[in-house]
């Protein structure tokens, strides 16, 4: 007998067409038994890893059989929803060769990589250095007598540490090392290095490689073989240095090509834009679970023996949950825009136009930092919104959190990335008087005089529903915070001392700039053709929730920079409360639009039909501890305590 749909009444409240909203979100996940994951948290590390290998192999089999495109294959791998060596092969190894290799290197290595005849990883981070790439210690010394590079790990801290896929699977790696010719150090460059035999998978001579051990969580990221790697004078041919940006000749001469070194930013832009897109998906999953459960859970408020109040009807729950729902949509739209940005940058690179690279690099660095930090915090907030049951592994939230939080560190520590954005903003401000117009996401700075003088015209709460009013406030706030930092920096005789001293303020200015980008791209999305008036109306409500929640959260910034008055801030908060009431009837349908199946969500709390308590009860009995009525160890350790035989028991 099919379970009752406890969310059916919530879905009948919806004020828009679900299928039209699904088109906007464009999410789709299908059930597939071979990819079951409900037992992951109960597997040993070895069994979990073998399970990952099995799923990766089956996914590759289906990709070949169905002749999936690269985009479709990526969707299938994301659906498997289990961190695996394939993530780094497709997400880092191949893009690094494509972005930094020559045409000849493309012809040699990419066909093998695309067919997975070789499996690669990205070996940059070391035991002693991560964010400071220029401080890496691994060396690649050219030997002109043999026309080879000698890759070596001179210290313990030069051991490569953390690369996913490296520990047990990868046959090759793009290794970043200090290029040395003669006695000259040319800085860090990339090299393609074979790590393991293609016959028996054993490490090649001079290579020490293994897994770095268990990580945070149960299943979570422990399905990934993050590895350690040391080189003992390993020799590779000269042509395995990635040479699109710079080369070493047969005679050992270092030659810089006409292609700017900034070309490596192209790979970073690609990777970071995918991370932003992934942030929206992870946040949507957490919000879907918390929203569905909040509609089922009832606590307090019973009148005359009637039902208790749905948790989702409490304003405290709405004020914590609905901004996260709005953020999921906001990150989705800025992720779509970043895909366009990457395509634009790629086109320009092919035409040897590198003019937009610095801005694109700063933009993606900042958005990667902001969206991943917000998403990591939001997943934990969703767990707390689910009360005690959110702490269970089968709620799906603890494992989602454990899998997701590494994004705050990998591909650039979030604080370090924001400081890079701040440097870019300070450089942009310094050039305002030179006649050079800011471009892209900093174009608003070209209206410096207006942004310094404009005042918010809000007189009533509903004035905050005007996109132009919201955008003006966010632009003025971001610009004035950047100008304030620039003025304070100018007081220091040594700019680096100033940057260090003012780094907390610079971080806040960078965040303000990134939040402006997301708000502006959301508003731009609303100006496009959107199917269904009801859908567009809901997206407008969520856009206003996102913007006004940020304004409320950072009210101090808006007031102290004189962008708005305290009274206008109070009106914004009044309007925000009204918006929560407008989100409420559509909450369940808004998360249904993500189109995530129960299998993909992996949560008893977030199941589509809302039959939470029955599923919680059934899942409890699946735990291995319940395989026996009397637990193993009872006679040895519990019985002596109960019978007061501790003194004579052999514990």
PDB file of C-alpha atoms in Angstrom, residues 299-479:
ATOM      1  CA  UNK A 299       5.215  21.636  17.850  1.00  0.00           C
ATOM      2  CA  UNK A 300       3.120  23.582  20.414  1.00  0.00           C
ATOM      3  CA  UNK A 301       0.177  25.834  19.648  1.00  0.00           C
ATOM      4  CA  UNK A 302      -2.573  23.235  19.989  1.00  0.00           C
ATOM      5  CA  UNK A 303      -6.001  24.815  20.561  1.00  0.00           C
ATOM      6  CA  UNK A 304      -8.833  22.842  22.171  1.00  0.00           C
ATOM      7  CA  UNK A 305      -7.195  19.525  21.429  1.00  0.00           C
ATOM      8  CA  UNK A 306      -6.590  20.374  17.774  1.00  0.00           C
ATOM      9  CA  UNK A 307      -3.366  19.736  15.856  1.00  0.00           C
ATOM     10  CA  UNK A 308      -0.187  21.493  16.910  1.00  0.00           C
ATOM     11  CA  UNK A 309       1.298  24.257  14.756  1.00  0.00           C
ATOM     12  CA  UNK A 310       3.420  23.364  11.729  1.00  0.00           C
ATOM     13  CA  UNK A 311       6.976  24.471  12.462  1.00  0.00           C
ATOM     14  CA  UNK A 312       7.135  26.240   9.100  1.00  0.00           C
ATOM     15  CA  UNK A 313       4.401  28.623  10.256  1.00  0.00           C
ATOM     16  CA  UNK A 314       6.571  30.084  13.020  1.00  0.00           C
ATOM     17  CA  UNK A 315       8.116  33.395  11.952  1.00  0.00           C
ATOM     18  CA  UNK A 316      11.415  32.443  13.560  1.00  0.00           C
ATOM     19  CA  UNK A 317      11.580  29.364  11.313  1.00  0.00           C
ATOM     20  CA  UNK A 318      10.637  31.388   8.228  1.00  0.00           C
ATOM     21  CA  UNK A 319      13.221  34.095   8.926  1.00  0.00           C
ATOM     22  CA  UNK A 320      15.963  31.443   9.073  1.00  0.00           C
ATOM     23  CA  UNK A 321      14.737  29.175   6.272  1.00  0.00           C
ATOM     24  CA  UNK A 322      13.299  31.367   3.522  1.00  0.00           C
ATOM     25  CA  UNK A 323      16.460  33.475   2.969  1.00  0.00           C
ATOM     26  CA  UNK A 324      18.309  30.192   2.378  1.00  0.00           C
ATOM     27  CA  UNK A 325      15.662  29.162  -0.151  1.00  0.00           C
ATOM     28  CA  UNK A 326      16.099  32.519  -1.883  1.00  0.00           C
ATOM     29  CA  UNK A 327      19.887  32.080  -1.812  1.00  0.00           C
ATOM     30  CA  UNK A 328      19.618  28.726  -3.583  1.00  0.00           C
ATOM     31  CA  UNK A 329      17.824  30.390  -6.480  1.00  0.00           C
ATOM     32  CA  UNK A 330      20.170  33.394  -6.449  1.00  0.00           C
ATOM     33  CA  UNK A 331      23.258  31.166  -6.636  1.00  0.00           C
ATOM     34  CA  UNK A 332      21.642  29.199  -9.441  1.00  0.00           C
ATOM     35  CA  UNK A 333      21.269  32.312 -11.571  1.00  0.00           C
ATOM     36  CA  UNK A 334      24.719  33.724 -10.859  1.00  0.00           C
ATOM     37  CA  UNK A 335      26.128  30.264 -11.681  1.00  0.00           C
ATOM     38  CA  UNK A 336      24.405  30.381 -15.071  1.00  0.00           C
ATOM     39  CA  UNK A 337      25.900  33.800 -15.680  1.00  0.00           C
ATOM     40  CA  UNK A 338      29.367  32.520 -14.754  1.00  0.00           C
ATOM     41  CA  UNK A 339      29.037  29.812 -17.409  1.00  0.00           C
ATOM     42  CA  UNK A 340      28.436  32.576 -19.939  1.00  0.00           C
ATOM     43  CA  UNK A 341      31.423  34.488 -18.540  1.00  0.00           C
ATOM     44  CA  UNK A 342      33.687  31.467 -18.935  1.00  0.00           C
ATOM     45  CA  UNK A 343      32.526  30.959 -22.529  1.00  0.00           C
ATOM     46  CA  UNK A 344      33.220  34.627 -23.229  1.00  0.00           C
ATOM     47  CA  UNK A 345      36.680  34.466 -21.654  1.00  0.00           C
ATOM     48  CA  UNK A 346      37.487  31.299 -23.622  1.00  0.00           C
ATOM     49  CA  UNK A 347      36.513  32.967 -26.893  1.00  0.00           C
ATOM     50  CA  UNK A 348      38.675  35.947 -26.086  1.00  0.00           C
ATOM     51  CA  UNK A 349      41.626  33.735 -25.161  1.00  0.00           C
ATOM     52  CA  UNK A 350      41.394  31.954 -28.504  1.00  0.00           C
ATOM     53  CA  UNK A 351      41.604  35.370 -30.168  1.00  0.00           C
ATOM     54  CA  UNK A 352      44.608  36.281 -27.940  1.00  0.00           C
ATOM     55  CA  UNK A 353      42.484  38.840 -26.088  1.00  0.00           C
ATOM     56  CA  UNK A 354      43.423  38.700 -22.406  1.00  0.00           C
ATOM     57  CA  UNK A 355      41.854  42.015 -21.418  1.00  0.00           C
ATOM     58  CA  UNK A 356      38.977  40.572 -19.362  1.00  0.00           C
ATOM     59  CA  UNK A 357      40.973  37.879 -17.576  1.00  0.00           C
ATOM     60  CA  UNK A 358      41.920  39.842 -14.431  1.00  0.00           C
ATOM     61  CA  UNK A 359      38.318  40.928 -13.842  1.00  0.00           C
ATOM     62  CA  UNK A 360      36.973  37.434 -14.574  1.00  0.00           C
ATOM     63  CA  UNK A 361      39.547  35.916 -12.243  1.00  0.00           C
ATOM     64  CA  UNK A 362      38.642  38.292  -9.411  1.00  0.00           C
ATOM     65  CA  UNK A 363      34.928  37.765 -10.026  1.00  0.00           C
ATOM     66  CA  UNK A 364      35.057  33.965  -9.949  1.00  0.00           C
ATOM     67  CA  UNK A 365      37.452  33.960  -6.992  1.00  0.00           C
ATOM     68  CA  UNK A 366      35.092  36.156  -4.993  1.00  0.00           C
ATOM     69  CA  UNK A 367      31.933  34.287  -5.918  1.00  0.00           C
ATOM     70  CA  UNK A 368      33.575  30.937  -5.218  1.00  0.00           C
ATOM     71  CA  UNK A 369      34.499  32.195  -1.765  1.00  0.00           C
ATOM     72  CA  UNK A 370      31.169  33.797  -0.955  1.00  0.00           C
ATOM     73  CA  UNK A 371      28.839  31.072  -2.247  1.00  0.00           C
ATOM     74  CA  UNK A 372      30.741  28.197  -0.665  1.00  0.00           C
ATOM     75  CA  UNK A 373      30.979  29.914   2.718  1.00  0.00           C
ATOM     76  CA  UNK A 374      27.279  30.747   2.672  1.00  0.00           C
ATOM     77  CA  UNK A 375      26.327  27.235   1.537  1.00  0.00           C
ATOM     78  CA  UNK A 376      28.458  25.495   4.170  1.00  0.00           C
ATOM     79  CA  UNK A 377      26.894  27.635   6.915  1.00  0.00           C
ATOM     80  CA  UNK A 378      23.433  27.158   5.404  1.00  0.00           C
ATOM     81  CA  UNK A 379      23.652  23.356   5.407  1.00  0.00           C
ATOM     82  CA  UNK A 380      24.452  23.438   9.114  1.00  0.00           C
ATOM     83  CA  UNK A 381      21.609  25.914   9.670  1.00  0.00           C
ATOM     84  CA  UNK A 382      19.232  23.561   7.857  1.00  0.00           C
ATOM     85  CA  UNK A 383      20.357  20.743  10.153  1.00  0.00           C
ATOM     86  CA  UNK A 384      19.470  22.876  13.172  1.00  0.00           C
ATOM     87  CA  UNK A 385      16.144  23.830  11.559  1.00  0.00           C
ATOM     88  CA  UNK A 386      15.327  20.112  11.585  1.00  0.00           C
ATOM     89  CA  UNK A 387      15.814  19.873  15.351  1.00  0.00           C
ATOM     90  CA  UNK A 388      17.166  16.691  16.911  1.00  0.00           C
ATOM     91  CA  UNK A 389      16.277  14.481  13.929  1.00  0.00           C
ATOM     92  CA  UNK A 390      18.583  16.586  11.758  1.00  0.00           C
ATOM     93  CA  UNK A 391      21.517  15.108  13.680  1.00  0.00           C
ATOM     94  CA  UNK A 392      20.772  11.603  12.369  1.00  0.00           C
ATOM     95  CA  UNK A 393      22.894  10.512   9.434  1.00  0.00           C
ATOM     96  CA  UNK A 394      19.775   9.386   7.604  1.00  0.00           C
ATOM     97  CA  UNK A 395      18.494  12.962   7.634  1.00  0.00           C
ATOM     98  CA  UNK A 396      21.031  13.478   4.860  1.00  0.00           C
ATOM     99  CA  UNK A 397      22.296  16.734   6.349  1.00  0.00           C
ATOM    100  CA  UNK A 398      25.371  15.678   8.399  1.00  0.00           C
ATOM    101  CA  UNK A 399      26.816  13.810   5.401  1.00  0.00           C
ATOM    102  CA  UNK A 400      25.973  16.640   3.012  1.00  0.00           C
ATOM    103  CA  UNK A 401      27.747  19.054   5.350  1.00  0.00           C
ATOM    104  CA  UNK A 402      30.807  16.805   5.664  1.00  0.00           C
ATOM    105  CA  UNK A 403      31.012  16.368   1.894  1.00  0.00           C
ATOM    106  CA  UNK A 404      30.534  20.049   1.161  1.00  0.00           C
ATOM    107  CA  UNK A 405      32.721  21.950   3.637  1.00  0.00           C
ATOM    108  CA  UNK A 406      36.051  21.165   1.884  1.00  0.00           C
ATOM    109  CA  UNK A 407      34.946  23.585  -0.846  1.00  0.00           C
ATOM    110  CA  UNK A 408      35.724  26.422   1.571  1.00  0.00           C
ATOM    111  CA  UNK A 409      39.385  25.435   1.358  1.00  0.00           C
ATOM    112  CA  UNK A 410      40.120  23.721  -1.944  1.00  0.00           C
ATOM    113  CA  UNK A 411      40.733  25.736  -5.106  1.00  0.00           C
ATOM    114  CA  UNK A 412      41.739  28.624  -2.900  1.00  0.00           C
ATOM    115  CA  UNK A 413      41.099  29.282   0.776  1.00  0.00           C
ATOM    116  CA  UNK A 414      38.051  31.514   0.977  1.00  0.00           C
ATOM    117  CA  UNK A 415      39.712  34.272   2.997  1.00  0.00           C
ATOM    118  CA  UNK A 416      42.745  34.332   0.699  1.00  0.00           C
ATOM    119  CA  UNK A 417      40.472  34.532  -2.349  1.00  0.00           C
ATOM    120  CA  UNK A 418      38.529  37.459  -0.911  1.00  0.00           C
ATOM    121  CA  UNK A 419      41.784  39.296  -0.248  1.00  0.00           C
ATOM    122  CA  UNK A 420      42.643  38.785  -3.936  1.00  0.00           C
ATOM    123  CA  UNK A 421      39.311  40.371  -4.814  1.00  0.00           C
ATOM    124  CA  UNK A 422      40.099  43.248  -2.447  1.00  0.00           C
ATOM    125  CA  UNK A 423      43.431  43.861  -4.209  1.00  0.00           C
ATOM    126  CA  UNK A 424      41.627  43.978  -7.530  1.00  0.00           C
ATOM    127  CA  UNK A 425      39.080  46.440  -6.135  1.00  0.00           C
ATOM    128  CA  UNK A 426      41.816  48.684  -4.721  1.00  0.00           C
ATOM    129  CA  UNK A 427      43.597  48.662  -8.087  1.00  0.00           C
ATOM    130  CA  UNK A 428      40.339  49.535  -9.846  1.00  0.00           C
ATOM    131  CA  UNK A 429      39.710  52.442  -7.457  1.00  0.00           C
ATOM    132  CA  UNK A 430      43.258  53.734  -7.969  1.00  0.00           C
ATOM    133  CA  UNK A 431      42.688  53.904 -11.730  1.00  0.00           C
ATOM    134  CA  UNK A 432      39.413  55.852 -11.577  1.00  0.00           C
ATOM    135  CA  UNK A 433      41.127  59.197 -12.137  1.00  0.00           C
ATOM    136  CA  UNK A 434      43.207  57.937 -15.059  1.00  0.00           C
ATOM    137  CA  UNK A 435      40.350  57.804 -17.518  1.00  0.00           C
ATOM    138  CA  UNK A 436      40.418  54.006 -17.654  1.00  0.00           C
ATOM    139  CA  UNK A 437      36.808  52.859 -17.311  1.00  0.00           C
ATOM    140  CA  UNK A 438      36.026  49.910 -15.043  1.00  0.00           C
ATOM    141  CA  UNK A 439      34.507  46.966 -16.905  1.00  0.00           C
ATOM    142  CA  UNK A 440      32.295  43.977 -16.189  1.00  0.00           C
ATOM    143  CA  UNK A 441      31.270  43.562 -12.575  1.00  0.00           C
ATOM    144  CA  UNK A 442      33.134  46.750 -11.568  1.00  0.00           C
ATOM    145  CA  UNK A 443      31.463  48.946 -14.206  1.00  0.00           C
ATOM    146  CA  UNK A 444      29.365  50.578 -11.473  1.00  0.00           C
ATOM    147  CA  UNK A 445      32.534  52.205 -10.132  1.00  0.00           C
ATOM    148  CA  UNK A 446      32.624  54.335 -13.277  1.00  0.00           C
ATOM    149  CA  UNK A 447      29.755  56.341 -11.746  1.00  0.00           C
ATOM    150  CA  UNK A 448      31.896  57.310  -8.769  1.00  0.00           C
ATOM    151  CA  UNK A 449      30.574  60.831  -8.263  1.00  0.00           C
ATOM    152  CA  UNK A 450      26.944  59.723  -8.390  1.00  0.00           C
ATOM    153  CA  UNK A 451      27.534  56.773  -6.029  1.00  0.00           C
ATOM    154  CA  UNK A 452      29.200  59.004  -3.457  1.00  0.00           C
ATOM    155  CA  UNK A 453      26.371  61.547  -3.481  1.00  0.00           C
ATOM    156  CA  UNK A 454      23.198  59.504  -4.055  1.00  0.00           C
ATOM    157  CA  UNK A 455      20.749  59.003  -1.219  1.00  0.00           C
ATOM    158  CA  UNK A 456      18.131  56.302  -0.865  1.00  0.00           C
ATOM    159  CA  UNK A 457      14.622  57.553  -1.698  1.00  0.00           C
ATOM    160  CA  UNK A 458      12.682  54.952   0.276  1.00  0.00           C
ATOM    161  CA  UNK A 459       9.745  56.462   2.168  1.00  0.00           C
ATOM    162  CA  UNK A 460       7.461  53.427   2.523  1.00  0.00           C
ATOM    163  CA  UNK A 461       8.179  49.732   3.065  1.00  0.00           C
ATOM    164  CA  UNK A 462       6.903  48.809  -0.411  1.00  0.00           C
ATOM    165  CA  UNK A 463       9.491  51.127  -1.986  1.00  0.00           C
ATOM    166  CA  UNK A 464      12.000  48.382  -1.236  1.00  0.00           C
ATOM    167  CA  UNK A 465      10.294  46.204  -3.850  1.00  0.00           C
ATOM    168  CA  UNK A 466      11.680  48.364  -6.662  1.00  0.00           C
ATOM    169  CA  UNK A 467      14.730  46.699  -8.290  1.00  0.00           C
ATOM    170  CA  UNK A 468      16.301  50.096  -9.020  1.00  0.00           C
ATOM    171  CA  UNK A 469      16.139  51.062  -5.338  1.00  0.00           C
ATOM    172  CA  UNK A 470      17.709  47.786  -4.202  1.00  0.00           C
ATOM    173  CA  UNK A 471      20.448  47.933  -6.826  1.00  0.00           C
ATOM    174  CA  UNK A 472      21.288  51.556  -6.016  1.00  0.00           C
ATOM    175  CA  UNK A 473      21.686  50.760  -2.316  1.00  0.00           C
ATOM    176  CA  UNK A 474      23.949  47.753  -2.957  1.00  0.00           C
ATOM    177  CA  UNK A 475      26.078  49.664  -5.487  1.00  0.00           C
ATOM    178  CA  UNK A 476      26.523  52.647  -3.180  1.00  0.00           C
ATOM    179  CA  UNK A 477      27.406  50.417  -0.229  1.00  0.00           C
ATOM    180  CA  UNK A 478      29.978  48.386  -2.191  1.00  0.00           C
ATOM    181  CA  UNK A 479      31.588  51.456  -3.742  1.00  0.00           C
TER     182      UNK A 479
END
